[in-house]
């Protein structure tokens, strides 16, 4: 007997869930109820959704599922940072990382399996592109991590920033910030990323404010402009070089959207951004982009944009041919930026 495929409720953003519910001849408010059960309370058994009519629960039982990506491994470091490897099939995996801090809990998620952008300092880029993740696979990372950590007594921190009246458990949430900085270029998987972000922002789901959701891009300019209109969350730009000659090599998408074009789109984005600055990521590569000259070039390049620069130590991997800048070099680079009154952070 052929089985009818079930609809994964994690794949449905607010609009699609409403259409799905209408298709079942149920009242529109049911979609909000269902969204709260799934995303706010993390319930995956429809029979536990006690304020839904029994007949509706039975109908759902036969047609839906609530399933995130299977976990391959789950590791916790001594500082509480937790890393999960998730199975996306065909021998591919993506990573998700939870970083607990005093005032916030940040989840870093992936949007694609592999990546086609091929940045020189990135091990994901070296693997090549496998496939785009779906809405359910993207939001499922937040769904799994939030509810898993919330119910885990060993979870390091409970962040109590959520409006408690919105949580049936009366508990604070664990994840206060989401960053799309894991595997993949989010803007090259635009529609599913927008669908997943709409759930992050939806008060019936995770209710995060736009400033607590950060999308990191290598600089896909047409989609930066589109994002500004569709869903202007906080934006981080992977810059990594202060001139086109070097960026063409380190971040090859620069050949298509060179720095002047990219920075113009960043300025346009600032008009819509939830904060009055953008973040630029700069991976410090020994002898490649970390000299005093590079720091001065960076100041000239970014002087007309309100921004913060994150200096990230390179994470070495086999065959990259690159080395991490020494700490003293990163400090000196940061000092030059600071002397020019540019805000930077060392990670
Ligand atoms: Fe890696 Fe991001 Fe560049 Fe893709 S866009 S290769 S994930 S740094």
Coordinates of C-alpha atoms and ligand atoms in Angstrom, one line a residue:
X1 CA 0.0 0.0 0.0
X2 CA 1.4 3.4 -1.0
X3 CA 1.6 5.7 2.0
X4 CA 0.5 9.3 1.6
X5 CA 3.4 11.6 2.6
X6 CA 2.8 13.5 5.8
X7 CA 3.2 17.3 5.9
X8 CA 6.0 18.3 8.2
X9 CA 4.5 21.2 10.2
X10 CA 8.0 22.7 10.7
X11 CA 7.9 23.3 6.9
X12 CA 5.0 25.7 7.2
X13 CA 5.5 29.3 7.9
X14 CA 2.4 31.3 9.2
X15 CA 0.9 31.9 5.8
X16 CA 1.4 28.3 4.6
X17 CA 0.0 26.9 7.9
X18 CA -3.1 29.1 7.5
X19 CA -3.6 27.7 3.9
X20 CA -3.1 24.2 5.2
X21 CA -5.6 24.6 8.0
X22 CA -8.1 26.2 5.6
X23 CA -7.6 23.1 3.4
X24 CA -8.7 21.0 6.4
X25 CA -11.9 23.1 6.7
X26 CA -10.8 24.3 10.1
X27 CA -11.2 27.9 11.5
X28 CA -8.2 30.3 10.9
X29 CA -7.5 30.6 14.7
X30 CA -6.5 26.9 14.7
X31 CA -3.3 27.7 12.8
X32 CA -2.2 30.1 15.6
X33 CA -3.0 27.5 18.2
X34 CA -1.1 24.9 16.3
X35 CA 1.9 27.2 15.8
X36 CA 2.1 27.8 19.6
X37 CA 2.0 24.1 20.4
X38 CA 4.7 23.3 17.9
X39 CA 7.1 26.2 18.2
X40 CA 6.5 27.7 21.7
X41 CA 5.9 24.5 23.6
X42 CA 7.9 22.1 21.4
X43 CA 5.2 19.5 21.4
X44 CA 5.5 16.9 18.5
X45 CA 2.6 14.6 19.5
X46 CA -0.7 16.0 18.3
X47 CA -2.6 14.1 20.9
X48 CA -0.9 16.2 23.6
X49 CA -2.3 19.4 22.1
X50 CA -5.1 19.5 24.6
X51 CA -7.1 22.6 23.5
X52 CA -7.6 21.2 20.0
X53 CA -10.8 19.2 19.4
X54 CA -10.3 15.5 19.5
X55 CA -11.6 15.1 15.9
X56 CA -9.1 17.7 14.7
X57 CA -6.3 15.9 16.5
X58 CA -7.2 12.7 14.9
X59 CA -7.3 14.3 11.5
X60 CA -3.8 15.8 12.1
X61 CA -2.5 12.5 13.4
X62 CA -3.1 10.9 10.0
X63 CA -1.7 13.7 7.9
X64 CA 1.2 15.6 9.7
X65 CA 4.5 15.1 11.4
X66 CA 6.8 17.4 13.4
X67 CA 10.3 16.3 12.7
X68 CA 13.7 18.1 12.7
X69 CA 17.0 16.8 11.2
X70 CA 18.4 13.7 12.9
X71 CA 21.3 14.4 15.3
X72 CA 24.5 12.6 14.5
X73 CA 26.6 13.9 17.4
X74 CA 26.1 16.3 20.4
X75 CA 29.2 17.7 22.1
X76 CA 29.5 20.2 25.0
X77 CA 32.8 22.1 25.6
X78 CA 34.0 23.2 29.0
X79 CA 32.6 26.8 28.5
X80 CA 29.2 25.4 27.8
X81 CA 29.3 25.8 24.0
X82 CA 27.3 23.0 22.5
X83 CA 27.8 21.6 19.0
X84 CA 25.4 19.3 17.1
X85 CA 26.1 17.6 13.8
X86 CA 22.9 17.1 11.9
X87 CA 22.2 14.5 9.2
X88 CA 20.9 16.0 5.9
X89 CA 21.1 12.7 4.0
X90 CA 23.3 11.4 1.2
X91 CA 26.3 11.3 3.5
X92 CA 26.1 15.1 4.2
X93 CA 25.8 16.9 7.6
X94 CA 25.4 20.4 8.8
X95 CA 26.5 22.0 12.1
X96 CA 24.6 23.9 14.7
X97 CA 26.2 25.6 17.7
X98 CA 24.7 27.1 20.9
X99 CA 26.8 29.7 22.7
X100 CA 25.7 30.6 26.2
X101 CA 26.8 34.0 27.5
X102 CA 25.8 36.0 30.6
X103 CA 23.1 38.1 29.0
X104 CA 22.2 35.9 26.0
X105 CA 22.1 32.5 24.5
X106 CA 23.0 32.5 20.8
X107 CA 22.3 29.7 18.3
X108 CA 24.3 29.6 15.1
X109 CA 22.4 27.7 12.4
X110 CA 23.1 26.5 8.8
X111 CA 21.0 27.3 5.8
X112 CA 22.6 25.0 3.1
X113 CA 24.4 21.7 3.1
X114 CA 27.8 22.8 1.7
X115 CA 28.3 26.1 0.0
X116 CA 29.0 27.2 -3.6
X117 CA 30.7 30.5 -2.7
X118 CA 34.1 28.8 -2.0
X119 CA 35.7 31.3 0.3
X120 CA 39.4 30.4 0.6
X121 CA 39.5 30.3 4.4
X122 CA 36.3 28.3 4.9
X123 CA 36.3 24.5 5.1
X124 CA 32.6 24.4 4.1
X125 CA 33.5 26.3 0.9
X126 CA 36.1 23.7 0.1
X127 CA 33.5 20.9 0.4
X128 CA 31.4 22.4 -2.4
X129 CA 27.6 22.7 -2.5
X130 CA 25.3 19.7 -1.8
X131 CA 21.8 21.2 -1.5
X132 CA 19.6 23.9 0.0
X133 CA 17.9 23.3 3.3
X134 CA 14.1 23.5 3.5
X135 CA 12.2 25.9 5.8
X136 CA 11.6 22.9 8.2
X137 CA 15.3 22.0 8.2
X138 CA 16.3 25.6 9.0
X139 CA 13.6 26.4 11.6
X140 CA 13.9 22.8 12.9
X141 CA 17.4 23.7 14.2
X142 CA 15.9 26.4 16.4
X143 CA 13.0 24.2 17.3
X144 CA 15.2 21.3 18.4
X145 CA 17.8 23.3 20.2
X146 CA 15.4 25.5 22.1
X147 CA 13.2 22.7 23.4
X148 CA 16.1 20.3 23.9
X149 CA 18.0 22.8 26.0
X150 CA 14.9 24.0 27.8
X151 CA 14.2 20.5 29.0
X152 CA 17.9 19.6 29.7
X153 CA 18.8 20.1 33.4
X154 CA 22.5 20.4 32.4
X155 CA 21.8 23.3 30.0
X156 CA 24.2 26.0 31.1
X157 CA 21.9 29.0 31.1
X158 CA 18.3 29.9 31.1
X159 CA 17.8 33.3 29.4
X160 CA 14.8 34.9 30.7
X161 CA 14.1 37.5 28.0
X162 CA 10.9 36.1 26.6
X163 CA 7.6 37.6 27.6
X164 CA 6.5 34.9 30.0
X165 CA 2.8 35.4 29.3
X166 CA 3.5 34.0 25.8
X167 CA 4.9 30.8 27.1
X168 CA 2.6 28.1 28.2
X169 CA 5.3 26.7 30.5
X170 CA 5.8 30.0 32.2
X171 CA 9.5 29.5 31.6
X172 CA 12.1 31.8 30.1
X173 CA 13.5 30.8 26.8
X174 CA 17.1 29.5 26.4
X175 CA 17.9 30.9 22.9
X176 CA 17.6 34.7 22.8
X177 CA 19.6 35.3 19.5
X178 CA 19.9 33.4 16.2
X179 CA 22.7 33.9 13.8
X180 CA 22.8 32.4 10.3
X181 CA 26.5 31.9 10.2
X182 CA 26.8 28.2 10.0
X183 CA 27.1 26.3 6.8
X184 CA 25.9 28.0 3.6
X185 CA 25.2 31.4 2.0
X186 CA 21.7 32.2 3.3
X187 CA 20.9 34.7 0.5
X188 CA 21.5 31.9 -2.1
X189 CA 18.6 30.0 -0.4
X190 CA 16.4 33.0 -0.2
X191 CA 12.8 31.8 0.0
X192 CA 13.3 29.0 2.6
X193 CA 15.4 31.4 4.7
X194 CA 12.7 34.1 4.6
X195 CA 10.1 31.4 5.6
X196 CA 12.2 30.2 8.5
X197 CA 13.0 33.8 9.7
X198 CA 9.3 34.7 9.6
X199 CA 8.7 32.0 12.2
X200 CA 11.7 33.3 14.3
X201 CA 10.0 36.7 14.3
X202 CA 6.4 35.4 14.7
X203 CA 4.9 36.1 18.2
X204 CA 3.0 32.8 18.0
X205 CA 6.3 31.0 17.3
X206 CA 9.6 32.4 18.7
X207 CA 8.8 36.1 18.9
X208 CA 12.4 37.2 18.4
X209 CA 12.9 40.9 17.5
X210 CA 14.6 41.7 14.2
X211 CA 17.7 42.8 16.0
X212 CA 18.2 39.4 17.6
X213 CA 18.2 37.6 14.3
X214 CA 21.3 38.1 12.2
X215 CA 21.9 37.0 8.6
X216 CA 25.5 36.8 7.5
X217 CA 26.2 37.1 3.8
X218 CA 29.3 37.0 1.6
X219 CA 27.7 39.8 -0.4
X220 CA 25.0 38.7 -2.8
X221 CA 24.0 42.3 -3.6
X222 CA 20.6 41.9 -5.3
X223 CA 19.4 39.8 -2.4
X224 CA 20.7 42.3 0.2
X225 CA 18.4 44.9 -1.5
X226 CA 15.5 42.4 -1.5
X227 CA 16.0 41.5 2.1
X228 CA 15.9 45.2 3.1
X229 CA 12.4 45.3 1.7
X230 CA 11.1 41.8 2.7
X231 CA 12.5 41.2 6.2
X232 CA 15.3 43.5 7.3
X233 CA 16.9 41.6 10.2
X234 CA 20.4 42.5 11.5
X235 CA 23.0 42.1 8.7
X236 CA 26.6 40.8 9.0
X237 CA 28.8 41.0 5.9
X238 CA 31.7 38.6 5.4
X239 CA 34.3 41.2 4.3
X240 CA 37.7 39.6 5.0
X241 CA 39.7 42.0 2.7
X242 CA 40.0 45.8 2.4
X243 CA 40.5 45.8 -1.4
X244 CA 39.2 44.1 -4.5
X245 CA 42.4 42.4 -5.5
X246 CA 42.6 40.5 -2.3
X247 CA 38.9 40.0 -1.8
X248 CA 38.6 38.5 -5.4
X249 CA 40.8 35.7 -4.1
X250 CA 39.5 35.3 -0.6
X251 CA 35.8 35.7 -1.3
X252 CA 35.3 34.9 -5.0
X253 CA 31.8 36.3 -5.2
X254 CA 33.6 39.7 -5.0
X255 CA 34.4 39.3 -8.8
X256 CA 30.6 39.6 -9.4
X257 CA 29.8 42.1 -6.8
X258 CA 33.0 44.2 -6.1
X259 CA 33.5 46.2 -2.9
X260 CA 32.0 49.5 -4.2
X261 CA 28.8 47.8 -5.3
X262 CA 28.6 45.8 -2.1
X263 CA 29.2 48.8 0.2
X264 CA 26.6 50.8 -1.7
X265 CA 24.0 48.1 -1.0
X266 CA 25.1 48.1 2.7
X267 CA 24.4 51.8 2.9
X268 CA 21.0 51.3 1.4
X269 CA 20.3 48.4 3.8
X270 CA 21.2 50.6 6.8
X271 CA 18.0 52.6 6.1
X272 CA 16.0 49.5 6.9
X273 CA 18.2 47.7 9.4
X274 CA 16.9 47.2 13.0
X275 CA 20.1 48.8 14.4
X276 CA 21.9 51.9 13.2
X277 CA 25.0 49.9 12.2
X278 CA 26.1 46.9 10.3
X279 CA 28.6 44.2 11.2
X280 CA 31.6 43.3 9.0
X281 CA 33.3 40.0 9.6
X282 CA 37.1 40.0 9.1
X283 CA 38.9 36.6 9.4
X284 CA 42.5 37.3 10.4
X285 CA 44.9 35.4 8.1
X286 CA 48.6 35.4 8.9
X287 CA 50.5 37.4 6.3
X288 CA 47.5 37.7 4.0
X289 CA 45.1 40.4 5.2
X290 CA 46.5 41.3 8.7
X291 CA 49.1 44.0 8.2
X292 CA 49.0 47.6 9.4
X293 CA 48.5 48.6 5.8
X294 CA 45.5 46.4 5.5
X295 CA 44.1 48.0 8.7
X296 CA 44.5 51.5 7.3
X297 CA 42.9 50.5 4.0
X298 CA 40.0 49.0 5.9
X299 CA 39.5 52.3 7.8
X300 CA 39.4 54.2 4.5
X301 CA 37.0 51.7 3.0
X302 CA 34.5 51.7 5.9
X303 CA 34.8 55.3 7.1
X304 CA 31.5 56.4 5.7
X305 CA 29.4 53.4 7.0
X306 CA 28.3 53.1 10.6
X307 CA 29.6 49.7 11.5
X308 CA 31.3 47.3 13.9
X309 CA 34.1 45.1 12.7
X310 CA 34.5 41.6 14.1
X311 CA 38.1 40.3 14.0
X312 CA 37.9 36.5 13.9
X313 CA 40.9 34.3 14.4
X314 CA 41.2 31.8 11.4
X315 CA 40.2 28.3 12.3
X316 CA 42.8 26.2 10.5
X317 CA 41.9 23.1 8.4
X318 CA 43.8 20.7 6.3
X319 CA 45.1 21.9 2.9
X320 CA 43.9 25.5 3.4
X321 CA 47.4 26.7 3.0
X322 CA 46.5 29.5 5.5
X323 CA 47.6 30.2 9.1
X324 CA 46.0 32.0 12.0
X325 CA 47.3 35.5 12.7
X326 CA 49.2 35.7 16.0
X327 CA 47.3 37.2 18.9
X328 CA 49.8 40.1 19.0
X329 CA 49.0 40.9 15.3
X330 CA 45.3 40.8 15.9
X331 CA 45.7 43.2 18.9
X332 CA 47.8 45.6 16.8
X333 CA 45.2 45.5 14.0
X334 CA 42.4 46.2 16.5
X335 CA 44.4 49.1 18.0
X336 CA 44.8 50.8 14.6
X337 CA 41.0 50.5 14.1
X338 CA 40.4 51.8 17.6
X339 CA 42.7 54.8 17.1
X340 CA 40.7 55.7 14.0
X341 CA 37.6 55.4 16.3
X342 CA 36.3 52.3 14.5
X343 CA 34.5 49.8 16.7
X344 CA 35.9 46.4 16.6
X345 CA 35.7 43.2 18.6
X346 CA 38.2 40.4 18.8
X347 CA 36.6 36.9 19.0
Ligands
LIG1 FE1 32.0 29.5 3.9 FE2 30.1 31.4 4.2 FE3 32.0 31.6 2.2 FE4 30.1 29.8 2.0 S1 29.8 32.0 2.1 S2 32.2 29.5 1.6 S3 29.8 29.1 4.2 S4 32.3 31.7 4.5

